[in-house]
Amino acid sequence: MELLLDPGERLSRAELGALQLERLRATLRHAYEHVGFYRRAFDKAGLRPEDCRSLADLGRFPLTAKTDLRENYPFGMFAVDRSAIRRIHASSGTTGLPTVVGYTERDLDTWADMVARSLRAAGARPGHRVHVAYGYGLFTGGLGAHYGAERLGCTVIPASGGMTARQVQLIRDFEPEVIMVTPSYMLTLLDEFERQGVDPRSTSLKVGVFGAEPWTEEMRHEIEERFGLDAVDIYGLSEVMGPGIAQECVEAKGSLTIWEDHFYPEVVDPFTGEVLPEGEEGELVLTSLTKEAVPVVRYRTRDLTRLLPGDARVFRRMAKVTGRSDDMVILRGVNLFPTQIEEIVLRTPGVAPHFQLRLTREGRLDALTVRAEARPGADPGLRAEAARSIAAAVKDRVGVSVAVEIVEPESLERSVGKIRRIVDLREPRP
Ligand code: DLL
């Protein structure tokens, strides 16, 4: 496929480094001068924006956490006059206050450019129809995808989330080449295609741009096989911008290229906050390089990944996100992520790609039950074997004993957006 690049993607590594440093210094100045939180944090650390003379100097500046955004709810982190804000988004905040972000006209422009670039890297082209099934609203998924697809010159079908039967109808009738949706909701759509007796491989879809939640290579394989399309990963978070911070290039699947001309990545040790060398797994920390309304300096994403050198582009890459530090279950001293279970469940014959993790407490010990659905039509006699094989693989690869139940097809709750894998039934809650 012909590789189309925008000017930012054509920079040399040296040009990129110089641009990043210039933008970083401007961001630090902007944050220090216009956001009380950053001024206090830098002063406390004894640092001035001018102290950042090289990209490595950024590591001396303080980290910013989600709690800092919450403590400045709603607009305390904004660096521009309210009249310059064109849009507000917020993350749902399952606990406590939501985190609120704003965008100036230029920020919205950059965001659309970055999503357009992401879509192009995914294999979308001007003239393609793009079915957007990320939710529209305060969540950045729907509107972020929408304006990026328009910017690329695509025709947008703003389906938003939910009303699954209608989604399938629209895909059949409007014949989009591209779909943007969470991977878990794509599986819900798959069920619906089958319920309607339509072969999912018969659709016009060529590319799926999946993100907003962790998903594994095994899930990619499942979706690509069942739908006959290229499934690629898009990453982002509302606090930093929304979707379009990093994107898997369709010609180089397996990791995501970070749009480093706008977002400066670091990976730190989640416990000490120390910057880790390239290749080591830790928590992704992002600094915005061009944002006006809400600049973010060293924002702790809580997402666990590794930085890698560039391949498909000049920019560095990140490995697919293993999980969020908040989604990590500590079971009898062993750390476990839902993605580890996903890998195992999806490799088990006779088991569908639908599973849930139930946490309970037995006496003083926490216990985890993996509930996975049998594939429709699979021999019920094989369920006990599948359960044994999953338990053995978890013991072997994660190092902890779990119970496994293989449940009836279509008995587990389906995703309508971001899926909730963990059901915590522990009493009292830890
Ligand atoms: O989920 C933005 C987005 C929308 C990204 C659509 C991609 C597609 P938030 O609701 O703020 O924003 O949630 C951000 O979701 O910190 C990750 O934990 C997780 N996440 C997002 N993309 C990925 C991905 C949007 N590709 C949080 N892989 C992030 C793994 C992801 N996790």
CSV table of C-alpha atoms and ligand atoms in Angstrom, one decimal:
chain,number,residue,atom,x,y,z
A,1,MET,CA,0.0,0.0,0.0
A,2,GLU,CA,1.2,3.5,-0.8
A,3,LEU,CA,2.6,5.2,2.3
A,4,LEU,CA,1.2,8.7,2.6
A,5,LEU,CA,2.8,10.9,5.2
A,6,ASP,CA,2.1,14.4,6.5
A,7,PRO,CA,5.0,16.9,7.0
A,8,GLY,CA,5.4,16.0,10.7
A,9,GLU,CA,6.0,12.4,9.8
A,10,ARG,CA,8.7,13.3,7.3
A,11,LEU,CA,11.1,14.9,9.9
A,12,SER,CA,14.5,13.4,10.5
A,13,ARG,CA,15.3,12.2,14.0
A,14,ALA,CA,17.5,15.3,14.5
A,15,GLU,CA,14.8,17.7,13.3
A,16,LEU,CA,12.2,16.0,15.5
A,17,GLY,CA,14.5,16.3,18.6
A,18,ALA,CA,15.0,20.0,18.0
A,19,LEU,CA,11.2,20.6,17.4
A,20,GLN,CA,10.4,18.6,20.6
A,21,LEU,CA,12.8,20.6,22.7
A,22,GLU,CA,11.5,23.9,21.4
A,23,ARG,CA,7.9,22.8,22.0
A,24,LEU,CA,8.6,21.3,25.4
A,25,ARG,CA,10.2,24.5,26.6
A,26,ALA,CA,7.2,26.5,25.4
A,27,THR,CA,4.8,24.1,27.1
A,28,LEU,CA,6.7,24.3,30.4
A,29,ARG,CA,6.6,28.1,30.2
A,30,HIS,CA,2.9,28.2,29.3
A,31,ALA,CA,2.0,25.8,32.1
A,32,TYR,CA,4.1,27.7,34.7
A,33,GLU,CA,2.8,31.1,33.7
A,34,HIS,CA,-0.9,30.2,33.4
A,35,VAL,CA,-1.7,27.3,35.7
A,36,GLY,CA,-1.3,27.8,39.5
A,37,PHE,CA,-0.9,24.1,40.0
A,38,TYR,CA,2.2,23.8,37.8
A,39,ARG,CA,3.7,27.0,39.2
A,40,ARG,CA,3.4,25.7,42.7
A,41,ALA,CA,4.7,22.2,41.7
A,42,PHE,CA,7.7,23.6,39.8
A,43,ASP,CA,8.5,26.1,42.6
A,44,LYS,CA,8.4,23.4,45.2
A,45,ALA,CA,10.8,21.3,43.1
A,46,GLY,CA,13.1,24.4,42.8
A,47,LEU,CA,12.7,24.4,39.0
A,48,ARG,CA,12.0,27.1,36.4
A,49,PRO,CA,10.9,26.3,32.9
A,50,GLU,CA,14.3,27.6,31.6
A,51,ASP,CA,16.0,24.8,33.6
A,52,CYS,CA,14.8,22.4,30.9
A,53,ARG,CA,17.8,22.6,28.4
A,54,SER,CA,17.6,19.2,26.9
A,55,LEU,CA,14.8,16.6,26.5
A,56,ALA,CA,16.4,14.5,29.3
A,57,ASP,CA,16.0,17.5,31.7
A,58,LEU,CA,12.2,16.9,31.6
A,59,GLY,CA,12.8,13.9,34.0
A,60,ARG,CA,13.7,16.4,36.8
A,61,PHE,CA,10.2,18.0,36.7
A,62,PRO,CA,7.4,16.7,38.9
A,63,LEU,CA,4.9,14.1,37.8
A,64,THR,CA,1.2,15.0,37.5
A,65,ALA,CA,-1.4,12.5,38.7
A,66,LYS,CA,-5.1,12.1,38.0
A,67,THR,CA,-5.8,13.3,41.6
A,68,ASP,CA,-4.1,16.6,40.7
A,69,LEU,CA,-6.7,17.0,38.0
A,70,ARG,CA,-9.5,16.1,40.4
A,71,GLU,CA,-8.3,18.5,43.0
A,72,ASN,CA,-8.5,21.3,40.4
A,73,TYR,CA,-12.0,20.3,39.3
A,74,PRO,CA,-13.5,21.6,37.1
A,75,PHE,CA,-11.3,24.2,35.4
A,76,GLY,CA,-8.3,24.8,37.6
A,77,MET,CA,-5.9,23.2,35.1
A,78,PHE,CA,-7.0,25.4,32.2
A,79,ALA,CA,-4.3,27.7,30.9
A,80,VAL,CA,-6.3,30.0,28.7
A,81,ASP,CA,-9.2,32.4,29.1
A,82,ARG,CA,-12.6,30.6,29.2
A,83,SER,CA,-13.7,32.5,26.1
A,84,ALA,CA,-11.0,30.7,24.1
A,85,ILE,CA,-12.4,27.2,25.0
A,86,ARG,CA,-14.3,25.7,22.1
A,87,ARG,CA,-15.1,22.3,23.7
A,88,ILE,CA,-15.1,20.4,26.9
A,89,HIS,CA,-14.7,16.7,27.5
A,90,ALA,CA,-14.6,14.7,30.7
A,91,SER,CA,-13.8,11.2,31.7
A,92,SER,CA,-16.5,9.3,33.4
A,93,GLY,CA,-14.7,8.8,36.7
A,94,THR,CA,-16.1,5.6,38.2
A,95,THR,CA,-14.9,6.8,41.6
A,96,GLY,CA,-15.1,10.4,42.6
A,97,LEU,CA,-15.2,13.5,40.4
A,98,PRO,CA,-14.7,13.3,36.6
A,99,THR,CA,-11.5,14.8,35.1
A,100,VAL,CA,-12.3,17.7,32.9
A,101,VAL,CA,-10.4,18.8,29.8
A,102,GLY,CA,-10.9,21.7,27.4
A,103,TYR,CA,-9.7,22.5,23.9
A,104,THR,CA,-9.0,25.7,22.0
A,105,GLU,CA,-9.7,26.0,18.4
A,106,ARG,CA,-6.1,25.1,17.6
A,107,ASP,CA,-6.2,22.1,20.0
A,108,LEU,CA,-9.2,20.8,18.2
A,109,ASP,CA,-7.3,21.3,14.9
A,110,THR,CA,-4.3,19.4,16.2
A,111,TRP,CA,-6.5,16.6,17.5
A,112,ALA,CA,-8.3,16.2,14.2
A,113,ASP,CA,-4.9,16.2,12.4
A,114,MET,CA,-3.6,13.4,14.8
A,115,VAL,CA,-6.7,11.2,14.3
A,116,ALA,CA,-6.5,11.8,10.5
A,117,ARG,CA,-2.8,10.7,10.7
A,118,SER,CA,-3.8,7.7,12.8
A,119,LEU,CA,-6.5,6.7,10.4
A,120,ARG,CA,-4.1,7.0,7.4
A,121,ALA,CA,-1.6,4.9,9.3
A,122,ALA,CA,-4.4,2.3,9.9
A,123,GLY,CA,-5.0,2.1,6.1
A,124,ALA,CA,-8.0,4.5,5.8
A,125,ARG,CA,-8.0,6.7,2.7
A,126,PRO,CA,-9.9,9.9,1.7
A,127,GLY,CA,-13.2,8.8,0.3
A,128,HIS,CA,-13.6,5.8,2.6
A,129,ARG,CA,-16.7,5.5,4.7
A,130,VAL,CA,-15.9,5.4,8.4
A,131,HIS,CA,-18.5,3.9,10.8
A,132,VAL,CA,-17.9,5.5,14.3
A,133,ALA,CA,-19.3,3.3,17.0
A,134,TYR,CA,-17.4,4.9,19.9
A,135,GLY,CA,-19.8,6.8,22.1
A,136,TYR,CA,-20.5,10.4,21.3
A,137,GLY,CA,-20.6,12.8,24.3
A,138,LEU,CA,-18.3,13.8,27.0
A,139,PHE,CA,-16.2,10.7,26.2
A,140,THR,CA,-13.6,11.6,23.7
A,141,GLY,CA,-13.9,8.5,21.5
A,142,GLY,CA,-16.9,9.4,19.3
A,143,LEU,CA,-16.2,13.1,18.6
A,144,GLY,CA,-12.4,12.5,18.4
A,145,ALA,CA,-12.8,9.8,15.8
A,146,HIS,CA,-15.4,11.8,14.0
A,147,TYR,CA,-13.5,15.0,13.3
A,148,GLY,CA,-10.3,13.1,12.5
A,149,ALA,CA,-12.1,11.0,9.9
A,150,GLU,CA,-13.6,14.1,8.3
A,151,ARG,CA,-10.2,15.8,8.3
A,152,LEU,CA,-8.8,12.9,6.4
A,153,GLY,CA,-11.5,13.3,3.8
A,154,CYS,CA,-13.6,10.4,4.7
A,155,THR,CA,-17.4,10.1,5.0
A,156,VAL,CA,-18.4,9.7,8.6
A,157,ILE,CA,-21.3,7.5,9.8
A,158,PRO,CA,-21.7,8.8,13.4
A,159,ALA,CA,-23.4,5.7,14.8
A,160,SER,CA,-22.2,6.2,18.4
A,161,GLY,CA,-22.5,3.3,20.8
A,162,GLY,CA,-25.5,1.0,21.5
A,163,MET,CA,-28.5,-0.1,19.5
A,164,THR,CA,-26.5,-3.1,18.2
A,165,ALA,CA,-29.1,-4.4,15.8
A,166,ARG,CA,-29.2,-1.1,14.0
A,167,GLN,CA,-25.4,-0.9,13.9
A,168,VAL,CA,-25.4,-4.1,11.9
A,169,GLN,CA,-28.1,-2.8,9.6
A,170,LEU,CA,-26.1,0.4,9.0
A,171,ILE,CA,-22.9,-1.5,8.2
A,172,ARG,CA,-24.8,-3.7,5.8
A,173,ASP,CA,-26.6,-0.9,4.0
A,174,PHE,CA,-24.0,2.0,4.1
A,175,GLU,CA,-21.0,-0.3,3.3
A,176,PRO,CA,-18.2,1.4,5.3
A,177,GLU,CA,-14.6,0.4,4.7
A,178,VAL,CA,-13.5,1.4,8.2
A,179,ILE,CA,-15.0,0.9,11.6
A,180,MET,CA,-13.9,2.6,14.8
A,181,VAL,CA,-15.1,0.9,18.0
A,182,THR,CA,-13.9,-0.7,21.2
A,183,PRO,CA,-12.6,-4.3,20.5
A,184,SER,CA,-15.1,-5.6,23.1
A,185,TYR,CA,-18.1,-4.0,21.4
A,186,MET,CA,-16.8,-5.3,18.0
A,187,LEU,CA,-17.4,-8.8,19.6
A,188,THR,CA,-20.9,-7.7,20.5
A,189,LEU,CA,-21.5,-6.7,16.9
A,190,LEU,CA,-20.1,-10.1,15.8
A,191,ASP,CA,-22.8,-11.9,17.9
A,192,GLU,CA,-25.4,-9.7,16.3
A,193,PHE,CA,-24.3,-10.4,12.7
A,194,GLU,CA,-24.6,-14.1,13.6
A,195,ARG,CA,-28.0,-13.7,15.2
A,196,GLN,CA,-29.2,-12.0,12.0
A,197,GLY,CA,-27.8,-14.8,9.9
A,198,VAL,CA,-25.3,-12.5,8.1
A,199,ASP,CA,-21.7,-13.7,7.5
A,200,PRO,CA,-19.5,-11.1,9.2
A,201,ARG,CA,-16.9,-11.8,6.5
A,202,SER,CA,-19.3,-10.7,3.8
A,203,THR,CA,-19.3,-7.0,4.8
A,204,SER,CA,-17.5,-4.1,3.1
A,205,LEU,CA,-15.2,-3.6,6.2
A,206,LYS,CA,-11.5,-3.6,5.5
A,207,VAL,CA,-10.0,-2.0,8.6
A,208,GLY,CA,-11.0,-1.8,12.2
A,209,VAL,CA,-9.5,0.8,14.4
A,210,PHE,CA,-9.8,-0.5,18.0
A,211,GLY,CA,-8.9,1.2,21.3
A,212,ALA,CA,-10.1,2.7,24.5
A,213,GLU,CA,-9.3,-0.5,26.4
A,214,PRO,CA,-6.6,-3.1,26.5
A,215,TRP,CA,-6.8,-6.0,24.0
A,216,THR,CA,-4.4,-8.7,23.1
A,217,GLU,CA,-2.8,-10.3,19.9
A,218,GLU,CA,-5.2,-13.2,20.5
A,219,MET,CA,-8.2,-10.8,20.3
A,220,ARG,CA,-6.7,-9.3,17.1
A,221,HIS,CA,-6.5,-12.8,15.6
A,222,GLU,CA,-10.1,-13.5,16.6
A,223,ILE,CA,-11.5,-10.3,15.1
A,224,GLU,CA,-9.4,-10.5,12.0
A,225,GLU,CA,-10.4,-14.1,11.3
A,226,ARG,CA,-14.1,-13.7,12.0
A,227,PHE,CA,-14.6,-10.4,10.1
A,228,GLY,CA,-11.9,-10.7,7.5
A,229,LEU,CA,-10.3,-7.3,8.1
A,230,ASP,CA,-7.2,-5.7,9.4
A,231,ALA,CA,-7.5,-4.9,13.1
A,232,VAL,CA,-5.2,-2.1,14.4
A,233,ASP,CA,-4.8,-0.4,17.8
A,234,ILE,CA,-5.4,3.3,18.5
A,235,TYR,CA,-4.4,4.7,21.9
A,236,GLY,CA,-5.2,7.8,23.8
A,237,LEU,CA,-6.7,9.3,27.0
A,238,SER,CA,-8.9,12.3,27.6
A,239,GLU,CA,-6.5,13.9,30.1
A,240,VAL,CA,-3.9,14.2,27.3
A,241,MET,CA,-6.2,14.7,24.3
A,242,GLY,CA,-8.3,11.7,23.4
A,243,PRO,CA,-7.8,9.0,20.7
A,244,GLY,CA,-4.9,9.6,18.4
A,245,ILE,CA,-1.9,9.9,20.7
A,246,ALA,CA,-0.4,6.6,19.3
A,247,GLN,CA,-1.5,4.3,16.5
A,248,GLU,CA,-0.5,1.0,15.1
A,249,CYS,CA,0.5,1.2,11.5
A,250,VAL,CA,-1.2,-1.4,9.4
A,251,GLU,CA,2.1,-2.4,7.7
A,252,ALA,CA,3.8,-2.9,11.0
A,253,LYS,CA,1.4,-4.4,13.5
A,254,GLY,CA,2.4,-5.4,17.0
A,255,SER,CA,3.2,-1.9,18.5
A,256,LEU,CA,1.9,1.6,18.3
A,257,THR,CA,3.8,4.6,16.8
A,258,ILE,CA,3.6,7.6,19.2
A,259,TRP,CA,2.9,10.9,17.6
A,260,GLU,CA,5.9,12.3,19.3
A,261,ASP,CA,5.9,15.7,17.6
A,262,HIS,CA,2.8,16.5,19.8
A,263,PHE,CA,3.2,14.1,22.8
A,264,TYR,CA,6.5,13.4,24.6
A,265,PRO,CA,6.6,9.9,26.1
A,266,GLU,CA,8.5,8.6,29.1
A,267,VAL,CA,8.2,5.3,30.9
A,268,VAL,CA,8.7,5.4,34.6
A,269,ASP,CA,8.9,2.9,37.4
A,270,PRO,CA,5.3,2.9,38.8
A,271,PHE,CA,6.6,2.8,42.4
A,272,THR,CA,9.6,5.1,42.4
A,273,GLY,CA,8.7,7.4,39.5
A,274,GLU,CA,12.2,7.0,38.1
A,275,VAL,CA,12.6,7.2,34.3
A,276,LEU,CA,13.3,3.8,32.9
A,277,PRO,CA,15.5,3.0,29.8
A,278,GLU,CA,13.9,2.2,26.5
A,279,GLY,CA,12.6,-1.3,26.4
A,280,GLU,CA,11.8,-1.6,30.1
A,281,GLU,CA,8.2,-2.0,31.1
A,282,GLY,CA,6.6,0.6,33.4
A,283,GLU,CA,4.0,3.3,33.5
A,284,LEU,CA,3.6,5.6,30.5
A,285,VAL,CA,4.0,9.3,31.3
A,286,LEU,CA,3.0,11.9,28.7
A,287,THR,CA,3.8,15.5,28.2
A,288,SER,CA,1.8,17.5,25.7
A,289,LEU,CA,4.0,19.6,23.4
A,290,THR,CA,1.5,21.8,21.6
A,291,LYS,CA,-1.7,22.0,23.7
A,292,GLU,CA,-3.0,25.4,24.6
A,293,ALA,CA,-6.1,24.9,26.8
A,294,VAL,CA,-4.9,22.2,29.2
A,295,PRO,CA,-1.1,21.6,28.8
A,296,VAL,CA,-0.1,18.5,30.7
A,297,VAL,CA,3.4,18.0,32.1
A,298,ARG,CA,4.5,14.5,32.9
A,299,TYR,CA,1.0,13.0,33.2
A,300,ARG,CA,0.9,9.6,34.8
A,301,THR,CA,-1.3,7.6,32.5
A,302,ARG,CA,-1.3,4.4,34.8
A,303,ASP,CA,-1.0,2.4,31.6
A,304,LEU,CA,1.8,-0.2,31.5
A,305,THR,CA,3.9,-0.5,28.4
A,306,ARG,CA,7.5,-0.2,27.0
A,307,LEU,CA,9.0,2.3,24.7
A,308,LEU,CA,10.6,1.0,21.5
A,309,PRO,CA,12.6,2.6,18.7
A,310,GLY,CA,10.8,3.8,15.6
A,311,ASP,CA,10.2,1.5,12.7
A,312,ALA,CA,7.4,2.5,10.4
A,313,ARG,CA,8.0,6.2,11.2
A,314,VAL,CA,10.7,8.4,12.7
A,315,PHE,CA,8.7,8.4,15.9
A,316,ARG,CA,9.3,6.0,18.8
A,317,ARG,CA,6.8,3.3,19.5
A,318,MET,CA,5.1,1.8,22.5
A,319,ALA,CA,4.2,-1.8,23.0
A,320,LYS,CA,0.5,-2.7,23.2
A,321,VAL,CA,-0.7,-1.7,26.7
A,322,THR,CA,-0.7,-4.7,29.1
A,323,GLY,CA,-3.2,-3.1,31.4
A,324,ARG,CA,-3.8,-0.2,33.8
A,325,SER,CA,-2.1,-0.3,37.2
A,326,ASP,CA,-5.6,0.2,38.6
A,327,ASP,CA,-6.9,-3.0,36.8
A,328,MET,CA,-4.2,-5.1,38.3
A,329,VAL,CA,-5.5,-7.7,40.7
A,330,ILE,CA,-3.1,-8.8,43.5
A,331,LEU,CA,-4.1,-12.3,44.2
A,332,ARG,CA,-2.3,-13.9,47.1
A,333,GLY,CA,0.7,-11.7,46.4
A,334,VAL,CA,0.7,-12.4,42.6
A,335,ASN,CA,0.0,-9.5,40.1
A,336,LEU,CA,-2.6,-10.4,37.5
A,337,PHE,CA,-3.9,-8.5,34.5
A,338,PRO,CA,-7.1,-9.2,32.6
A,339,THR,CA,-5.1,-9.3,29.4
A,340,GLN,CA,-3.1,-12.3,30.7
A,341,ILE,CA,-6.4,-14.2,31.1
A,342,GLU,CA,-7.6,-12.9,27.7
A,343,GLU,CA,-4.6,-14.5,26.0
A,344,ILE,CA,-5.3,-17.8,27.7
A,345,VAL,CA,-9.1,-17.9,27.2
A,346,LEU,CA,-8.8,-17.0,23.6
A,347,ARG,CA,-6.4,-19.8,22.9
A,348,THR,CA,-8.6,-22.4,24.5
A,349,PRO,CA,-10.6,-24.6,22.0
A,350,GLY,CA,-14.3,-24.6,22.5
A,351,VAL,CA,-14.3,-21.4,24.5
A,352,ALA,CA,-15.7,-18.0,23.2
A,353,PRO,CA,-13.9,-14.7,23.5
A,354,HIS,CA,-16.2,-13.7,26.3
A,355,PHE,CA,-15.0,-13.8,29.9
A,356,GLN,CA,-15.3,-12.2,33.3
A,357,LEU,CA,-13.2,-12.2,36.4
A,358,ARG,CA,-15.0,-12.5,39.7
A,359,LEU,CA,-13.2,-11.6,42.8
A,360,THR,CA,-14.5,-13.1,46.1
A,361,ARG,CA,-13.1,-13.5,49.6
A,362,GLU,CA,-12.9,-16.9,51.2
A,363,GLY,CA,-12.1,-16.3,54.9
A,364,ARG,CA,-9.1,-14.0,54.7
A,365,LEU,CA,-8.0,-15.0,51.2
A,366,ASP,CA,-9.0,-13.4,48.0
A,367,ALA,CA,-10.2,-15.9,45.3
A,368,LEU,CA,-10.6,-15.4,41.6
A,369,THR,CA,-13.0,-17.2,39.3
A,370,VAL,CA,-12.6,-17.0,35.6
A,371,ARG,CA,-16.0,-17.3,34.0
A,372,ALA,CA,-15.7,-18.0,30.3
A,373,GLU,CA,-18.4,-18.8,27.8
A,374,ALA,CA,-18.6,-22.0,25.8
A,375,ARG,CA,-18.5,-21.4,22.0
A,376,PRO,CA,-22.0,-22.0,20.5
A,377,GLY,CA,-22.1,-25.5,19.1
A,378,ALA,CA,-19.0,-26.7,21.0
A,379,ASP,CA,-19.3,-30.2,22.5
A,380,PRO,CA,-20.6,-29.7,26.1
A,381,GLY,CA,-18.6,-32.8,27.1
A,382,LEU,CA,-15.4,-30.7,26.5
A,383,ARG,CA,-16.2,-28.0,29.0
A,384,ALA,CA,-14.6,-29.7,31.9
A,385,GLU,CA,-11.4,-30.2,29.9
A,386,ALA,CA,-11.4,-26.5,28.8
A,387,ALA,CA,-11.8,-25.4,32.4
A,388,ARG,CA,-8.9,-27.6,33.5
A,389,SER,CA,-6.8,-26.3,30.7
A,390,ILE,CA,-7.4,-22.6,31.5
A,391,ALA,CA,-6.7,-23.2,35.2
A,392,ALA,CA,-3.5,-25.0,34.4
A,393,ALA,CA,-2.3,-22.3,32.0
A,394,VAL,CA,-3.1,-19.5,34.5
A,395,LYS,CA,-1.1,-21.5,37.2
A,396,ASP,CA,1.7,-22.0,34.8
A,397,ARG,CA,2.0,-18.5,33.2
A,398,VAL,CA,0.7,-16.2,35.9
A,399,GLY,CA,1.7,-18.3,38.9
A,400,VAL,CA,-1.6,-18.4,40.8
A,401,SER,CA,-4.5,-20.8,41.3
A,402,VAL,CA,-7.9,-19.7,40.0
A,403,ALA,CA,-11.2,-21.4,39.7
A,404,VAL,CA,-12.7,-21.6,36.2
A,405,GLU,CA,-16.3,-22.0,35.1
A,406,ILE,CA,-17.3,-22.5,31.6
A,407,VAL,CA,-20.8,-21.0,31.3
A,408,GLU,CA,-23.5,-21.2,28.6
A,409,PRO,CA,-23.1,-19.3,25.4
A,410,GLU,CA,-24.5,-15.8,25.5
A,411,SER,CA,-24.8,-15.8,29.3
A,412,LEU,CA,-22.2,-13.2,30.2
A,413,GLU,CA,-22.9,-9.5,30.0
A,414,ARG,CA,-21.9,-8.0,26.6
A,415,SER,CA,-19.9,-4.8,26.1
A,416,VAL,CA,-21.5,-1.6,24.8
A,417,GLY,CA,-18.3,0.4,25.0
A,418,LYS,CA,-15.4,-0.1,27.4
A,419,ILE,CA,-15.8,-3.6,28.9
A,420,ARG,CA,-15.7,-4.2,32.6
A,421,ARG,CA,-13.7,-7.4,33.1
A,422,ILE,CA,-13.5,-7.5,36.8
A,423,VAL,CA,-16.5,-8.0,39.1
A,424,ASP,CA,-15.4,-7.4,42.6
A,425,LEU,CA,-17.7,-9.2,45.0
A,426,ARG,CA,-15.4,-9.0,48.0
A,427,GLU,CA,-17.0,-8.0,51.3
A,428,PRO,CA,-16.0,-5.8,52.9
A,429,ARG,CA,-14.4,-4.1,49.9
A,430,PRO,CA,-10.6,-3.8,50.5
B,1,DLL,O1,-10.5,5.9,26.0
B,1,DLL,C1,-9.7,7.7,24.5
B,1,DLL,C2,-9.9,6.7,23.3
B,1,DLL,C3,-11.0,6.6,22.7
B,1,DLL,C4,-8.8,6.0,22.9
B,1,DLL,C5,-11.2,5.8,21.6
B,1,DLL,C6,-8.9,5.1,21.8
B,1,DLL,C7,-10.1,5.1,21.2
B,1,DLL,P1,-10.4,7.7,28.3
B,1,DLL,O2,-11.8,7.4,28.5
B,1,DLL,O3,-9.9,8.9,29.1
B,1,DLL,O4,-10.0,8.0,26.8
B,1,DLL,O5,-9.6,6.4,28.8
B,1,DLL,C8,-8.2,6.4,28.6
B,1,DLL,O6,-8.2,4.0,28.3
B,1,DLL,O7,-5.5,5.5,30.0
B,1,DLL,C9,-6.1,3.4,28.8
B,1,DLL,O8,-6.1,2.8,30.1
B,1,DLL,C10,-7.3,3.0,28.1
B,1,DLL,N1,-6.9,2.9,26.6
B,1,DLL,C11,-7.2,3.8,25.7
B,1,DLL,N2,-6.8,3.3,24.5
B,1,DLL,C12,-6.2,2.1,24.7
B,1,DLL,C13,-5.5,1.1,23.9
B,1,DLL,C14,-10.1,7.1,25.8
B,1,DLL,N3,-5.4,1.2,22.6
B,1,DLL,C15,-7.7,5.0,29.1
B,1,DLL,N4,-5.0,0.0,24.6
B,1,DLL,C16,-6.2,4.9,28.9
B,1,DLL,C17,-5.2,-0.1,25.9
B,1,DLL,C18,-6.3,1.8,26.1
B,1,DLL,N5,-5.8,0.7,26.7
